[in-house]
Short mmCIF file of C-alpha atoms in Angstrom, two decimals:
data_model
loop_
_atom_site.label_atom_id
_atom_site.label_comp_id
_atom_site.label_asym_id
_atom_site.label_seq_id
_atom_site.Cartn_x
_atom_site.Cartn_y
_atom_site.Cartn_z
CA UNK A 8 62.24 59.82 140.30
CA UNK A 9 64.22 57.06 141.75
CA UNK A 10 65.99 57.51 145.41
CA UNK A 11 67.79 54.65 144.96
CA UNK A 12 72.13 54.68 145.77
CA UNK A 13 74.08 56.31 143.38
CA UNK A 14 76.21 53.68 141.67
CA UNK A 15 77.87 55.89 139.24
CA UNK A 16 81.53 57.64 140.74
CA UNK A 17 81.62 60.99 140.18
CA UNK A 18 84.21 61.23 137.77
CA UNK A 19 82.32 59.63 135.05
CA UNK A 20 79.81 62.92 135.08
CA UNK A 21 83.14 65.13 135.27
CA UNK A 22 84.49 63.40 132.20
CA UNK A 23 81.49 63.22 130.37
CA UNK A 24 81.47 67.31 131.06
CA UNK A 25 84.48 67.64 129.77
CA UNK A 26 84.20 66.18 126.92
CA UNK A 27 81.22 68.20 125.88
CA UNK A 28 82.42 71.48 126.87
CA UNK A 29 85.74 70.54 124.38
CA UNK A 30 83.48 70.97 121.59
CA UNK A 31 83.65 67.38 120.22
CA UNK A 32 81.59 66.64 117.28
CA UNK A 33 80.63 63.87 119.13
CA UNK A 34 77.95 64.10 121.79
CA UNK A 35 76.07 61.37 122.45
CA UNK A 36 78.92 58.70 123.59
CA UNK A 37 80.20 60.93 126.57
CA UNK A 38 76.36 61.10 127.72
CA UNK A 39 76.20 57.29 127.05
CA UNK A 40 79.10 56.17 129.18
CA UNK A 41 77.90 58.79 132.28
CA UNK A 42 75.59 56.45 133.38
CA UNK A 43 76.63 53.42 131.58
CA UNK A 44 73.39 53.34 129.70
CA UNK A 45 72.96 50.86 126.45
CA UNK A 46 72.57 54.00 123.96
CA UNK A 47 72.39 57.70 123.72
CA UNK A 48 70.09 59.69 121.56
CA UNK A 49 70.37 63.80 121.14
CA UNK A 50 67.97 65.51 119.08
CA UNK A 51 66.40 68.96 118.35
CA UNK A 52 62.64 68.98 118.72
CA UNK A 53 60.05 71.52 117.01
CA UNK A 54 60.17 75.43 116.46
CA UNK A 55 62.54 76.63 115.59
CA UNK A 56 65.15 74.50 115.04
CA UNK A 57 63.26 71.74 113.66
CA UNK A 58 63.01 68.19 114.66
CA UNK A 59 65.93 65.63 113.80
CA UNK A 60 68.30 63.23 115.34
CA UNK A 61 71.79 65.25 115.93
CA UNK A 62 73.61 61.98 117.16
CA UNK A 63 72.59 58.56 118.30
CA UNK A 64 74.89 56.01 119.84
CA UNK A 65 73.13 53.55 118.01
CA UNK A 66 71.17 52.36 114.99
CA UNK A 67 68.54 51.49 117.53
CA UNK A 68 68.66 54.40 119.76
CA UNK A 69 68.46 56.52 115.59
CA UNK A 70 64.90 54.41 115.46
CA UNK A 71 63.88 54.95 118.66
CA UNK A 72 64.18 59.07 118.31
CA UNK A 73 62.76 58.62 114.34
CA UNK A 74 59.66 56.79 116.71
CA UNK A 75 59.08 59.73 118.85
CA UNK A 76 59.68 62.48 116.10
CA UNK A 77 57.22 60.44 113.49
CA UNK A 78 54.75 60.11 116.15
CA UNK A 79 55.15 63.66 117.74
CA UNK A 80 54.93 62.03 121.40
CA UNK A 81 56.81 60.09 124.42
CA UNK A 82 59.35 61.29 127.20
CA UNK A 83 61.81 63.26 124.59
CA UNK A 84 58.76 65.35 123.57
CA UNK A 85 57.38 65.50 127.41
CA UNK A 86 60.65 66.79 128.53
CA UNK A 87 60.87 69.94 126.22
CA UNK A 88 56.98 70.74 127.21
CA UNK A 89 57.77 70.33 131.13
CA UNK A 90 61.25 71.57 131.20
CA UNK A 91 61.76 68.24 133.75
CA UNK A 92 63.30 65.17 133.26
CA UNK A 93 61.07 62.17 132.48
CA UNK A 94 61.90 58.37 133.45
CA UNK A 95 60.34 55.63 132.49
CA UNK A 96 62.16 52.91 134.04
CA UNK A 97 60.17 50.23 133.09
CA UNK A 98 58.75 50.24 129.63
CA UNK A 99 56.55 47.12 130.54
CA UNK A 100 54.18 49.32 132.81
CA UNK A 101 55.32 52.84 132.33
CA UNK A 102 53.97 55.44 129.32
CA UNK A 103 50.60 53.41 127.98
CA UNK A 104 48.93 55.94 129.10
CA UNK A 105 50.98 59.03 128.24
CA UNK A 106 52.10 58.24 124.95
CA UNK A 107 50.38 54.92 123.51
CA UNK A 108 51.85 54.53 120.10
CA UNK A 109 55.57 55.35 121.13
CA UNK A 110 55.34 52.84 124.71
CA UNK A 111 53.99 50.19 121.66
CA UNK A 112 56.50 50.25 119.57
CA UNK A 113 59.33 51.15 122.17
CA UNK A 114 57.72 47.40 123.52
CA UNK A 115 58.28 45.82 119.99
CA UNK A 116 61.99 47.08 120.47
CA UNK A 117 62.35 45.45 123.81
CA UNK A 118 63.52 48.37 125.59
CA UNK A 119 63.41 48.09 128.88
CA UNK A 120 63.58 51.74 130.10
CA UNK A 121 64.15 55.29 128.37
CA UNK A 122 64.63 58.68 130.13
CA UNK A 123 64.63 62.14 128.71
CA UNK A 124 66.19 65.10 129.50
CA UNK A 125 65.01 68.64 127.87
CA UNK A 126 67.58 70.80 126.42
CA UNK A 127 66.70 74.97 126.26
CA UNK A 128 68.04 77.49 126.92
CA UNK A 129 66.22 80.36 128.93
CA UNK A 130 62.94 80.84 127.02
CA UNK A 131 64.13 79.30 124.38
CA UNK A 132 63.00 75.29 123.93
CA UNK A 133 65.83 73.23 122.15
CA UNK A 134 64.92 69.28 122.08
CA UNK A 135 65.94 66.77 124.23
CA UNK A 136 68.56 63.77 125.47
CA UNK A 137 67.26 60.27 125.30
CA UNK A 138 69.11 57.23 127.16
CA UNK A 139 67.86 54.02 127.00
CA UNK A 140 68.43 50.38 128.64
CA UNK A 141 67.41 47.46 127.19
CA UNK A 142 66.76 46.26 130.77
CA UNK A 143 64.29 47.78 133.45
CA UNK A 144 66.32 50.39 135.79
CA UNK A 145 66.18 53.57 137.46
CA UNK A 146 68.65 56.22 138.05
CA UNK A 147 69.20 57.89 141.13
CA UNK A 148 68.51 61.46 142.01
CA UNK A 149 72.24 62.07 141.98
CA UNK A 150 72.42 60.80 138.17
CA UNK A 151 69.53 62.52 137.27
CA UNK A 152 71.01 65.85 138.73
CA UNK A 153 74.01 65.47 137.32
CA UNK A 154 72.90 64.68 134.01
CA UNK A 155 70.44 67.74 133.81
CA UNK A 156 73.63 69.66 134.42
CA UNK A 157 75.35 68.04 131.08
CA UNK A 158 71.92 68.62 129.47
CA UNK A 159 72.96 72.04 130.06
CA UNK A 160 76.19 71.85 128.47
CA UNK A 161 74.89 70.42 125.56
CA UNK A 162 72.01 72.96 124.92
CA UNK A 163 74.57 75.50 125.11
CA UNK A 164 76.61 73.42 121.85
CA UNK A 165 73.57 73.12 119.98
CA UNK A 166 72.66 76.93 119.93
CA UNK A 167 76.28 77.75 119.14
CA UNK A 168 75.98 75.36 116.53
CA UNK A 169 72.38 76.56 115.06
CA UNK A 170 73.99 80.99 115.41
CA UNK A 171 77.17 79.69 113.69
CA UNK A 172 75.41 78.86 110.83
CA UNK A 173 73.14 81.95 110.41
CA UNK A 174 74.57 84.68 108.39
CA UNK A 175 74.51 87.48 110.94
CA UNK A 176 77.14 90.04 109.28
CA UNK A 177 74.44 92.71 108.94
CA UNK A 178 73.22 92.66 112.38
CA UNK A 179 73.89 96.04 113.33
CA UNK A 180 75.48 97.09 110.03
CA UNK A 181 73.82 100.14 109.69
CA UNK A 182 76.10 101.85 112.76
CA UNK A 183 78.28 99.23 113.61
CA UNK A 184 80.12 100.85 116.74
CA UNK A 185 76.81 101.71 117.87
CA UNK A 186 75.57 98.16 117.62
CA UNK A 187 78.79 97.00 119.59
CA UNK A 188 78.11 99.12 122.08
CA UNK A 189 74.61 98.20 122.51
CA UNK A 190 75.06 94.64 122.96
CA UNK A 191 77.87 94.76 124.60
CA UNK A 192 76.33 97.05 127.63
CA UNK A 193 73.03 94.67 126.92
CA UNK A 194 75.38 91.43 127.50
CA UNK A 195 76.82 93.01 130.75
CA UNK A 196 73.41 93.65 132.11
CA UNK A 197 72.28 90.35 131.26
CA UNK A 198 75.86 88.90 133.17
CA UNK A 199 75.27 91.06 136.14
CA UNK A 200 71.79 89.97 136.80
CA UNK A 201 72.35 85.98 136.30
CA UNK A 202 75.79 86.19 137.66
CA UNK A 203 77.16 84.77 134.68
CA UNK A 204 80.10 84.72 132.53
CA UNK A 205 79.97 87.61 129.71
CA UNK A 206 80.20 84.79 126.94
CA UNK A 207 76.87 83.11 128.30
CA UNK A 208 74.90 85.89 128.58
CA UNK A 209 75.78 86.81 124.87
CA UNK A 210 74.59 83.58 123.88
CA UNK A 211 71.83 84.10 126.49
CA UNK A 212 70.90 86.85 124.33
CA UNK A 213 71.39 85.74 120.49
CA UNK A 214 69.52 82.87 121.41
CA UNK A 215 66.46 85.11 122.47
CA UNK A 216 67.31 87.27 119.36
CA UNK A 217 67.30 83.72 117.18
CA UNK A 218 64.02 82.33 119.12
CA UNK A 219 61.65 85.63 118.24
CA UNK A 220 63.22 85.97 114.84
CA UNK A 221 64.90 89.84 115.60
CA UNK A 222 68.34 90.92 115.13
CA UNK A 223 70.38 91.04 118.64
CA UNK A 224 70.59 94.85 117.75
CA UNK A 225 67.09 95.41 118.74
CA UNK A 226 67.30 92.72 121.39
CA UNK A 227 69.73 94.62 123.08
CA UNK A 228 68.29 98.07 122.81
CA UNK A 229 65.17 96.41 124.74
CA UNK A 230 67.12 94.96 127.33
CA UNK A 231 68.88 98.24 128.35
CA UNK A 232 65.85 100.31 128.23
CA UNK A 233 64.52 97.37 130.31
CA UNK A 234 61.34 96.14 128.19
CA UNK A 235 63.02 93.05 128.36
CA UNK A 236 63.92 90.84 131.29
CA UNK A 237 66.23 88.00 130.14
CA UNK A 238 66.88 86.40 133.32
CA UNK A 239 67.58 83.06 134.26
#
């Protein structure tokens, strides 16, 4: 990754941040403008939320993630696998090697440098953020820091997003104030041992629960009886 002098203030990361964390519909324009990049692409990438664009900043930057999804390769694909951001700051000589049909046709765009950034949370993989320049240029290790930590942010949206629309009013239905219970000493555990707030380590666990396909119920009951290690 590039060393070069960070030339973005600081602010522009802690606005960007804020914006996500208010919930906006709108994701990809406050990760555009952090880093003053030509166009913003967010997008979910195999199991088990399926792959498709959530937002692009631009028709091109829509064509660019349709490129990778069609093709099932390049940096948005390679950031998910690694769990590391990928840079490819000069589509001239970068990713021929890597990923030959996406570097081809991201050539016959003319873009002149894309970089990915995987979005998961825990165990479970997400997709990815995609910037792109039409011109050759690197970011520093400052802005690549600092955007993994609104990659972050945004994973967090998108698994609220995919639980909100699963119908979960059974989970636990059977003995409801025992389910309660459960997760909530489960959620605890998970807070005290990742030092986090009680509100991510529930979604820390539902996402788990959503990932393998088990109600949080049963999730829970395996974290307390500790056949389950959920931590960061």
């Amino acid at each position: 990754m590039s060393t070069t002098p960070d030339d973005q203030p600081g602010d522009a990361f802690a606005i960007a941040a804020a914006a996500l964390t208010a919930g906006d519909d709108d994701l990809c324009s406050p990760l555009r403008a952090a880093v003053s990049m030509s166009g913003a692409v967010v997008s979910t990438l195999g199991s088990p939320m399926g792959s498709e664009t959530v937002c692009a900043s631009t028709k091109l930057g829509a064509r660019i993630d349709e490129i990778q999804i069609d093709l099932g390769e390049g940096p948005s694909w390679e950031a998910l696998r690694t769990r590391l951001p990928v840079a490819a700051s000069d589509l001239q000589v970068d990713g021929g090697a890597l990923w030959p049909g996406t570097w081809a046709a991201l050539r016959e765009l003319d873009v002149g440098a894309l970089f990915a950034f995987p979005l998961f949370v825990s165990t479970l993989g997400i997709g990815s953020i995609a910037l792109y320049s039409m011109n050759a240029r690197e970011l520093s290790d400052a802005d690549i820091d600092r955007m993994s930590r609104l990659a972050a942010i945004v994973s967090g949206t998108l698994l609220r997003r995919a639980l909100s629309r699963i119908d979960t009013p059974n989970d636990g239905a059977e003995d409801e104030p025992y389910s309660r219970r459960e997760v909530h000493q489960a959620t605890g555990m998970v807070a005290a041992r990742n030092r986090i707030g009680v509100d991510d380590a529930l979604l820390l666990l539902r996402g788990h629960a959503y990932a393998v396909g088990r109600p949080v119920r049963d999730v829970a009951t395996d974290v307390i009886a500790r056949r389950l290690d959920l931590s960061l």
